[in-house]
PDB file of C-alpha atoms in Angstrom:
ATOM      1  CA  MET A   6     -19.759  42.016   5.943  1.00 46.00           C
ATOM      2  CA  ALA A   7     -19.164  40.457   2.556  1.00 39.00           C
ATOM      3  CA  VAL A   8     -15.545  39.962   3.595  1.00 36.00           C
ATOM      4  CA  ILE A   9     -16.694  37.924   6.609  1.00 34.00           C
ATOM      5  CA  VAL A  10     -18.802  35.666   4.399  1.00 34.00           C
ATOM      6  CA  LEU A  11     -15.888  35.234   2.001  1.00 33.00           C
ATOM      7  CA  LEU A  12     -13.564  34.288   4.863  1.00 33.00           C
ATOM      8  CA  ALA A  13     -16.061  31.710   6.113  1.00 34.00           C
ATOM      9  CA  PHE A  14     -16.229  30.217   2.631  1.00 34.00           C
ATOM     10  CA  VAL A  15     -12.456  30.056   2.238  1.00 34.00           C
ATOM     11  CA  THR A  16     -12.096  28.459   5.673  1.00 34.00           C
ATOM     12  CA  GLU A  17     -14.572  25.703   4.818  1.00 35.00           C
ATOM     13  CA  VAL A  18     -13.097  24.989   1.396  1.00 35.00           C
ATOM     14  CA  SER A  19      -9.562  24.623   2.747  1.00 37.00           C
ATOM     15  CA  ALA A  20     -10.576  22.602   5.805  1.00 39.00           C
ATOM     16  CA  ALA A  21     -11.118  19.370   3.867  1.00 40.00           C
ATOM     17  CA  SER A  22      -7.503  19.173   2.709  1.00 64.00           C
ATOM     18  CA  SER A  23      -5.730  20.957   5.567  1.00 86.00           C
ATOM     19  CA  TRP A  24      -4.370  17.667   6.947  1.00 96.00           C
ATOM     20  CA  ILE A  25      -2.528  16.855   3.713  1.00 96.00           C
ATOM     21  CA  GLY A  26       1.093  17.794   4.252  1.00 96.00           C
ATOM     22  CA  THR A  27       4.606  16.497   3.913  1.00 96.00           C
ATOM     23  CA  SER A  28       5.175  13.798   6.574  1.00 96.00           C
ATOM     24  CA  SER A  29       1.440  13.124   7.166  1.00 98.00           C
ATOM     25  CA  TYR A  30       1.045   9.411   7.787  1.00 98.00           C
ATOM     26  CA  VAL A  31      -1.181   6.629   9.091  1.00 98.00           C
ATOM     27  CA  LYS A  32       0.163   3.294  10.340  1.00 98.00           C
ATOM     28  CA  TYR A  33      -1.979   0.149  10.588  1.00 98.00           C
ATOM     29  CA  ASP A  34      -1.662  -3.255  12.202  1.00 98.00           C
ATOM     30  CA  GLN A  35      -2.327  -5.985   9.633  1.00 98.00           C
ATOM     31  CA  LEU A  36      -3.687  -9.118  11.263  1.00 98.00           C
ATOM     32  CA  PHE A  37      -3.735 -12.170   8.978  1.00 98.00           C
ATOM     33  CA  ALA A  38      -5.810 -15.042  10.400  1.00 98.00           C
ATOM     34  CA  TRP A  39      -6.493 -18.370   8.703  1.00 96.00           C
ATOM     35  CA  ASN A  40      -7.537 -21.858   9.826  1.00 92.00           C
ATOM     36  CA  GLY A  41      -6.377 -21.405  13.425  1.00 92.00           C
ATOM     37  CA  SER A  42      -3.135 -19.573  12.534  1.00 96.00           C
ATOM     38  CA  SER A  43      -2.367 -15.847  12.558  1.00 97.00           C
ATOM     39  CA  LYS A  44       0.379 -13.352  11.833  1.00 98.00           C
ATOM     40  CA  THR A  45       0.559  -9.581  12.479  1.00 98.00           C
ATOM     41  CA  GLU A  46       2.528  -7.169  10.309  1.00 98.00           C
ATOM     42  CA  SER A  47       2.453  -3.407   9.693  1.00 97.00           C
ATOM     43  CA  MET A  48       1.111  -1.276   6.873  1.00 98.00           C
ATOM     44  CA  ILE A  49       1.934   2.421   6.538  1.00 98.00           C
ATOM     45  CA  TRP A  50       1.358   5.187   4.027  1.00 98.00           C
ATOM     46  CA  ASN A  51       3.013   8.548   4.324  1.00 98.00           C
ATOM     47  CA  ILE A  52       3.209  11.688   2.228  1.00 98.00           C
ATOM     48  CA  THR A  53       6.835  12.377   1.410  1.00 98.00           C
ATOM     49  CA  ALA A  54       6.461  15.325  -0.991  1.00 97.00           C
ATOM     50  CA  LEU A  55       3.930  17.880  -2.231  1.00 97.00           C
ATOM     51  CA  SER A  56       4.212  19.737  -5.526  1.00 95.00           C
ATOM     52  CA  LYS A  57       1.638  21.483  -7.740  1.00 92.00           C
ATOM     53  CA  GLY A  58      -1.372  19.642  -6.350  1.00 94.00           C
ATOM     54  CA  LEU A  59       0.325  16.236  -6.299  1.00 97.00           C
ATOM     55  CA  ALA A  60       1.161  14.267  -3.168  1.00 97.00           C
ATOM     56  CA  GLU A  61       3.831  11.572  -3.258  1.00 98.00           C
ATOM     57  CA  LEU A  62       2.647   8.588  -1.201  1.00 97.00           C
ATOM     58  CA  ARG A  63       4.995   5.833  -0.139  1.00 98.00           C
ATOM     59  CA  ILE A  64       3.211   2.653   0.903  1.00 98.00           C
ATOM     60  CA  THR A  65       4.649  -0.322   2.733  1.00 98.00           C
ATOM     61  CA  SER A  66       2.276  -3.212   3.267  1.00 98.00           C
ATOM     62  CA  TYR A  67       2.062  -6.996   3.382  1.00 98.00           C
ATOM     63  CA  SER A  68       0.259  -9.466   1.162  1.00 97.00           C
ATOM     64  CA  TYR A  69       0.108 -13.248   0.983  1.00 95.00           C
ATOM     65  CA  ASN A  70       0.051 -16.243  -1.318  1.00 93.00           C
ATOM     66  CA  VAL A  71      -0.597 -19.918  -0.756  1.00 91.00           C
ATOM     67  CA  THR A  72       1.824 -22.583  -1.964  1.00 88.00           C
ATOM     68  CA  ASN A  73       1.115 -26.275  -1.332  1.00 85.00           C
ATOM     69  CA  GLY A  74      -1.393 -25.324   1.335  1.00 84.00           C
ATOM     70  CA  GLN A  75       1.125 -23.085   3.138  1.00 91.00           C
ATOM     71  CA  VAL A  76       0.433 -19.365   3.626  1.00 94.00           C
ATOM     72  CA  ASN A  77       3.353 -17.066   2.845  1.00 95.00           C
ATOM     73  CA  VAL A  78       3.096 -13.460   4.083  1.00 97.00           C
ATOM     74  CA  PHE A  79       5.479 -11.077   2.311  1.00 98.00           C
ATOM     75  CA  PRO A  80       6.155  -7.307   2.118  1.00 97.00           C
ATOM     76  CA  VAL A  81       5.122  -5.121  -0.822  1.00 97.00           C
ATOM     77  CA  LYS A  82       5.983  -1.494  -1.520  1.00 96.00           C
ATOM     78  CA  ASP A  83       4.677   1.160  -3.871  1.00 97.00           C
ATOM     79  CA  VAL A  84       5.086   4.870  -4.606  1.00 97.00           C
ATOM     80  CA  TRP A  85       2.162   6.907  -5.931  1.00 98.00           C
ATOM     81  CA  ASN A  86       1.718  10.449  -7.149  1.00 98.00           C
ATOM     82  CA  VAL A  87      -1.839  11.385  -6.109  1.00 98.00           C
ATOM     83  CA  ASN A  88      -3.831  14.407  -7.255  1.00 97.00           C
ATOM     84  CA  THR A  89      -4.946  15.912  -3.929  1.00 96.00           C
ATOM     85  CA  ASP A  90      -8.202  17.264  -5.433  1.00 95.00           C
ATOM     86  CA  THR A  91      -9.409  14.272  -7.471  1.00 96.00           C
ATOM     87  CA  ARG A  92      -7.591  11.435  -5.596  1.00 97.00           C
ATOM     88  CA  ASN A  93      -6.453  10.091  -8.980  1.00 98.00           C
ATOM     89  CA  ILE A  94      -3.157   8.194  -8.949  1.00 98.00           C
ATOM     90  CA  THR A  95      -1.257   9.835 -11.781  1.00 98.00           C
ATOM     91  CA  GLU A  96       1.875   7.721 -11.465  1.00 97.00           C
ATOM     92  CA  SER A  97       2.678   4.434  -9.736  1.00 96.00           C
ATOM     93  CA  SER A  98       5.605   2.065  -9.491  1.00 87.00           C
ATOM     94  CA  THR A  99       3.329  -1.008  -9.678  1.00 90.00           C
ATOM     95  CA  GLY A 100       0.759  -0.135 -12.322  1.00 89.00           C
ATOM     96  CA  VAL A 101      -2.246   1.286 -10.454  1.00 94.00           C
ATOM     97  CA  THR A 102      -2.036   4.546 -12.415  1.00 96.00           C
ATOM     98  CA  GLY A 103      -5.432   5.967 -13.389  1.00 96.00           C
ATOM     99  CA  LEU A 104      -7.259   4.642 -10.324  1.00 97.00           C
ATOM    100  CA  LYS A 105      -8.297   6.559  -7.213  1.00 97.00           C
ATOM    101  CA  ASN A 106      -6.322   6.451  -3.990  1.00 97.00           C
ATOM    102  CA  PRO A 107      -8.220   4.075  -1.646  1.00 97.00           C
ATOM    103  CA  PHE A 108      -6.691   5.398   1.589  1.00 98.00           C
ATOM    104  CA  TRP A 109      -9.045   8.363   1.756  1.00 97.00           C
ATOM    105  CA  ILE A 110     -12.381   9.381   0.243  1.00 97.00           C
ATOM    106  CA  GLU A 111     -14.052  12.761  -0.151  1.00 95.00           C
ATOM    107  CA  THR A 112     -15.268  14.623   2.941  1.00 93.00           C
ATOM    108  CA  GLY A 113     -18.772  16.047   3.201  1.00 90.00           C
ATOM    109  CA  VAL A 114     -20.417  12.813   2.065  1.00 95.00           C
ATOM    110  CA  SER A 115     -23.490  11.362   3.764  1.00 96.00           C
ATOM    111  CA  VAL A 116     -25.462   8.120   3.962  1.00 97.00           C
ATOM    112  CA  GLY A 117     -26.344   7.073   0.420  1.00 97.00           C
ATOM    113  CA  SER A 118     -23.416   8.856  -1.254  1.00 97.00           C
ATOM    114  CA  THR A 119     -21.487   6.802  -3.808  1.00 98.00           C
ATOM    115  CA  VAL A 120     -17.705   6.800  -3.479  1.00 97.00           C
ATOM    116  CA  ASP A 121     -14.817   5.088  -5.212  1.00 97.00           C
ATOM    117  CA  ALA A 122     -13.639   3.106  -2.210  1.00 97.00           C
ATOM    118  CA  TYR A 123     -11.169   0.612  -3.635  1.00 97.00           C
ATOM    119  CA  PHE A 124      -9.280   0.839  -6.935  1.00 96.00           C
ATOM    120  CA  GLY A 125     -12.215   1.616  -9.233  1.00 95.00           C
ATOM    121  CA  THR A 126     -14.820  -0.222  -7.152  1.00 96.00           C
ATOM    122  CA  THR A 127     -17.627   2.067  -6.044  1.00 97.00           C
ATOM    123  CA  ALA A 128     -19.664   1.612  -2.873  1.00 97.00           C
ATOM    124  CA  VAL A 129     -22.524   3.355  -1.113  1.00 98.00           C
ATOM    125  CA  ILE A 130     -21.859   5.110   2.182  1.00 98.00           C
ATOM    126  CA  GLN A 131     -23.533   3.349   5.105  1.00 96.00           C
ATOM    127  CA  GLY A 132     -23.394   4.037   8.785  1.00 84.00           C
ATOM    128  CA  PRO A 133     -22.609   5.653  10.995  1.00 95.00           C
ATOM    129  CA  GLU A 134     -20.749   3.136  13.138  1.00 97.00           C
ATOM    130  CA  THR A 135     -18.466   3.933  16.060  1.00 97.00           C
ATOM    131  CA  ILE A 136     -15.206   2.026  16.377  1.00 98.00           C
ATOM    132  CA  GLN A 137     -12.324   2.168  18.855  1.00 97.00           C
ATOM    133  CA  VAL A 138      -9.243   3.300  16.948  1.00 98.00           C
ATOM    134  CA  LEU A 139      -6.179   5.464  17.619  1.00 97.00           C
ATOM    135  CA  GLY A 140      -7.069   5.532  21.299  1.00 96.00           C
ATOM    136  CA  GLN A 141     -10.494   7.094  20.796  1.00 96.00           C
ATOM    137  CA  ASN A 142     -14.039   6.313  19.735  1.00 97.00           C
ATOM    138  CA  VAL A 143     -14.583   7.503  16.160  1.00 97.00           C
ATOM    139  CA  SER A 144     -18.003   7.611  14.509  1.00 97.00           C
ATOM    140  CA  CYS A 145     -17.216   6.418  10.969  1.00 98.00           C
ATOM    141  CA  TRP A 146     -18.847   6.089   7.594  1.00 98.00           C
ATOM    142  CA  THR A 147     -18.859   2.445   6.492  1.00 98.00           C
ATOM    143  CA  VAL A 148     -18.928   0.791   3.068  1.00 98.00           C
ATOM    144  CA  SER A 149     -19.306  -2.855   2.043  1.00 98.00           C
ATOM    145  CA  LEU A 150     -17.693  -4.403  -1.034  1.00 98.00           C
ATOM    146  CA  THR A 151     -18.249  -7.867  -2.482  1.00 97.00           C
ATOM    147  CA  TRP A 152     -16.445  -9.918  -5.113  1.00 96.00           C
ATOM    148  CA  PRO A 153     -16.735 -13.624  -5.989  1.00 94.00           C
ATOM    149  CA  GLY A 154     -15.209 -15.414  -2.995  1.00 94.00           C
ATOM    150  CA  SER A 155     -14.329 -12.227  -1.132  1.00 97.00           C
ATOM    151  CA  THR A 156     -15.954  -9.507   0.989  1.00 98.00           C
ATOM    152  CA  MET A 157     -14.581  -6.251   2.376  1.00 98.00           C
ATOM    153  CA  GLN A 158     -15.769  -3.711   4.951  1.00 98.00           C
ATOM    154  CA  ARG A 159     -14.131  -0.291   5.279  1.00 98.00           C
ATOM    155  CA  TRP A 160     -14.527   2.421   7.961  1.00 98.00           C
ATOM    156  CA  TYR A 161     -13.781   6.044   6.992  1.00 98.00           C
ATOM    157  CA  ASP A 162     -13.201   9.057   9.227  1.00 98.00           C
ATOM    158  CA  PRO A 163     -15.716  11.820   8.300  1.00 97.00           C
ATOM    159  CA  ALA A 164     -13.358  14.689   9.186  1.00 97.00           C
ATOM    160  CA  THR A 165     -10.530  13.655   6.847  1.00 97.00           C
ATOM    161  CA  GLY A 166     -11.952  10.875   4.675  1.00 97.00           C
ATOM    162  CA  ILE A 167      -9.113   8.587   5.816  1.00 98.00           C
ATOM    163  CA  VAL A 168      -9.791   4.854   6.100  1.00 98.00           C
ATOM    164  CA  LEU A 169      -9.306   3.743   9.711  1.00 98.00           C
ATOM    165  CA  ARG A 170     -10.130   0.050   9.460  1.00 98.00           C
ATOM    166  CA  ILE A 171     -10.424  -2.563   6.724  1.00 98.00           C
ATOM    167  CA  ASP A 172     -11.806  -6.085   7.186  1.00 98.00           C
ATOM    168  CA  THR A 173     -11.401  -8.519   4.303  1.00 98.00           C
ATOM    169  CA  THR A 174     -12.458 -12.156   4.117  1.00 98.00           C
ATOM    170  CA  THR A 175     -11.365 -14.356   1.207  1.00 96.00           C
ATOM    171  CA  TYR A 176     -12.440 -17.947   0.636  1.00 93.00           C
ATOM    172  CA  LEU A 177      -9.739 -19.757  -1.321  1.00 88.00           C
ATOM    173  CA  PRO A 178     -10.764 -22.821  -3.388  1.00 87.00           C
ATOM    174  CA  SER A 179      -9.512 -26.301  -2.596  1.00 81.00           C
ATOM    175  CA  SER A 180      -6.945 -25.956  -5.383  1.00 76.00           C
ATOM    176  CA  GLN A 181      -5.316 -23.230  -3.241  1.00 75.00           C
ATOM    177  CA  GLY A 182      -5.546 -25.103   0.039  1.00 77.00           C
ATOM    178  CA  GLY A 183      -9.196 -24.375   0.867  1.00 84.00           C
ATOM    179  CA  ILE A 184      -8.102 -21.628   3.254  1.00 90.00           C
ATOM    180  CA  ASN A 185     -10.390 -18.944   4.673  1.00 93.00           C
ATOM    181  CA  MET A 186      -8.199 -15.856   5.015  1.00 96.00           C
ATOM    182  CA  ASN A 187      -9.305 -12.954   7.218  1.00 98.00           C
ATOM    183  CA  VAL A 188      -7.272  -9.754   7.119  1.00 98.00           C
ATOM    184  CA  ARG A 189      -7.973  -6.873   9.502  1.00 98.00           C
ATOM    185  CA  GLU A 190      -6.087  -3.593   9.064  1.00 98.00           C
ATOM    186  CA  THR A 191      -6.570  -1.173  11.959  1.00 98.00           C
ATOM    187  CA  ALA A 192      -5.038   2.296  12.323  1.00 98.00           C
ATOM    188  CA  VAL A 193      -2.707   2.352  15.332  1.00 98.00           C
ATOM    189  CA  ALA A 194      -0.675   5.546  14.856  1.00 98.00           C
ATOM    190  CA  SER A 195      -0.902   8.858  12.990  1.00 98.00           C
ATOM    191  CA  ASN A 196       0.284  12.456  13.243  1.00 98.00           C
ATOM    192  CA  ILE A 197      -2.942  13.796  11.676  1.00 98.00           C
ATOM    193  CA  ALA A 198      -4.631  15.556  14.584  1.00 96.00           C
ATOM    194  CA  SER A 199      -7.942  16.207  12.797  1.00 96.00           C
ATOM    195  CA  ILE A 200      -8.890  12.504  12.662  1.00 97.00           C
ATOM    196  CA  GLY A 201     -12.066  11.957  14.684  1.00 96.00           C
ATOM    197  CA  ARG A 202     -12.910  15.666  14.941  1.00 94.00           C
ATOM    198  CA  VAL A 203     -16.243  15.373  13.056  1.00 93.00           C
ATOM    199  CA  SER A 204     -19.049  12.943  13.854  1.00 89.00           C
ATOM    200  CA  ALA A 205     -20.473  10.820  11.055  1.00 91.00           C
ATOM    201  CA  GLU A 206     -23.963  11.779  12.235  1.00 79.00           C
ATOM    202  CA  GLY A 207     -23.777  15.198  10.666  1.00 53.00           C
ATOM    203  CA  PRO A 208     -20.647  16.449   8.889  1.00 42.00           C
ATOM    204  CA  LYS A 209     -22.735  18.343   6.350  1.00 46.00           C
ATOM    205  CA  GLY A 210     -24.649  20.163   9.073  1.00 42.00           C
ATOM    206  CA  LEU A 211     -21.400  21.173  10.735  1.00 39.00           C
ATOM    207  CA  ALA A 212     -19.993  22.274   7.402  1.00 42.00           C
ATOM    208  CA  LEU A 213     -22.884  24.726   6.939  1.00 41.00           C
ATOM    209  CA  TRP A 214     -22.221  26.659  10.126  1.00 39.00           C
ATOM    210  CA  PRO A 215     -19.583  29.011   8.642  1.00 43.00           C
ATOM    211  CA  TYR A 216     -22.019  29.960   5.877  1.00 40.00           C
ATOM    212  CA  ILE A 217     -24.960  30.357   8.255  1.00 40.00           C
ATOM    213  CA  GLY A 218     -22.884  32.495  10.588  1.00 45.00           C
ATOM    214  CA  GLY A 219     -21.613  34.648   7.738  1.00 48.00           C
ATOM    215  CA  LEU A 220     -25.097  35.168   6.330  1.00 42.00           C
ATOM    216  CA  ALA A 221     -26.417  36.063   9.784  1.00 49.00           C
ATOM    217  CA  LEU A 222     -23.710  38.710  10.190  1.00 46.00           C
ATOM    218  CA  LEU A 223     -24.397  40.035   6.708  1.00 48.00           C
ATOM    219  CA  ALA A 224     -28.125  40.297   7.470  1.00 52.00           C
ATOM    220  CA  ALA A 225     -27.433  42.055  10.782  1.00 51.00           C
ATOM    221  CA  GLY A 226     -25.137  44.533   9.033  1.00 54.00           C
ATOM    222  CA  SER A 227     -27.776  45.293   6.440  1.00 56.00           C
ATOM    223  CA  ILE A 228     -30.383  45.948   9.140  1.00 58.00           C
ATOM    224  CA  VAL A 229     -28.047  48.296  11.003  1.00 49.00           C
ATOM    225  CA  ALA A 230     -27.217  50.183   7.799  1.00 54.00           C
ATOM    226  CA  THR A 231     -30.906  50.535   6.922  1.00 53.00           C
ATOM    227  CA  LEU A 232     -31.811  51.814  10.397  1.00 50.00           C
ATOM    228  CA  ALA A 233     -28.953  54.320  10.271  1.00 52.00           C
ATOM    229  CA  TYR A 234     -30.121  55.558   6.883  1.00 50.00           C
ATOM    230  CA  LEU A 235     -33.727  55.959   8.089  1.00 52.00           C
ATOM    231  CA  TYR A 236     -32.520  57.798  11.201  1.00 46.00           C
ATOM    232  CA  ARG A 237     -30.527  60.280   9.103  1.00 55.00           C
ATOM    233  CA  ARG A 238     -33.554  60.861   6.869  1.00 52.00           C
ATOM    234  CA  SER A 239     -35.780  61.549   9.872  1.00 54.00           C
ATOM    235  CA  ARG A 240     -33.325  64.184  11.197  1.00 51.00           C
ATOM    236  CA  ARG A 241     -33.447  66.252   8.018  1.00 53.00           C
TER     237      ARG A 241
END
């Protein structure tokens, strides 16, 4: 019976990271909208290698700048080595080393949990909120982030911790054209089948079931063994 409990424990511990594998990816549509204009590009991160607890992430995204009141949208790329247990970026081609990977958070969190949601910026888990993404309704954890002149909302999948949508609004001063820039990044494709498999209403409760089941089996085995012992004693 102890073996059954041990197997339940091992299953639960490995479940959180079982989606992390070579070729795992999520692709997003990036919608830039400002002052009546808009432009849609793509953002993608994918794991290209795994070695000794490190995942190599290759990221292709788009950013923008404003020159003489004109918005210029341009591609940016980066390569990170990410510790799959701590989410720490141990190496980066653009200098974000030492920060946590913002594309996924820990699993097993709940409302009120504090997470590092965006490059050293912590936020409190809110929610749940259901959004339409990847062709399904996903009940997500949400976080809100605020900086001077900018706000951000992020929606995370409880099963994997992966961010599925990001809404950012930035108010640029008149010296930069006085533009209000809204950027929405929405997941549109992935090969990670476990996304959306756990509801944000109760991931911790679901996570306890292997332990509860194992303990129940252990208790039942103990009762059977005790009854068998008492029966043998009564036959002597």
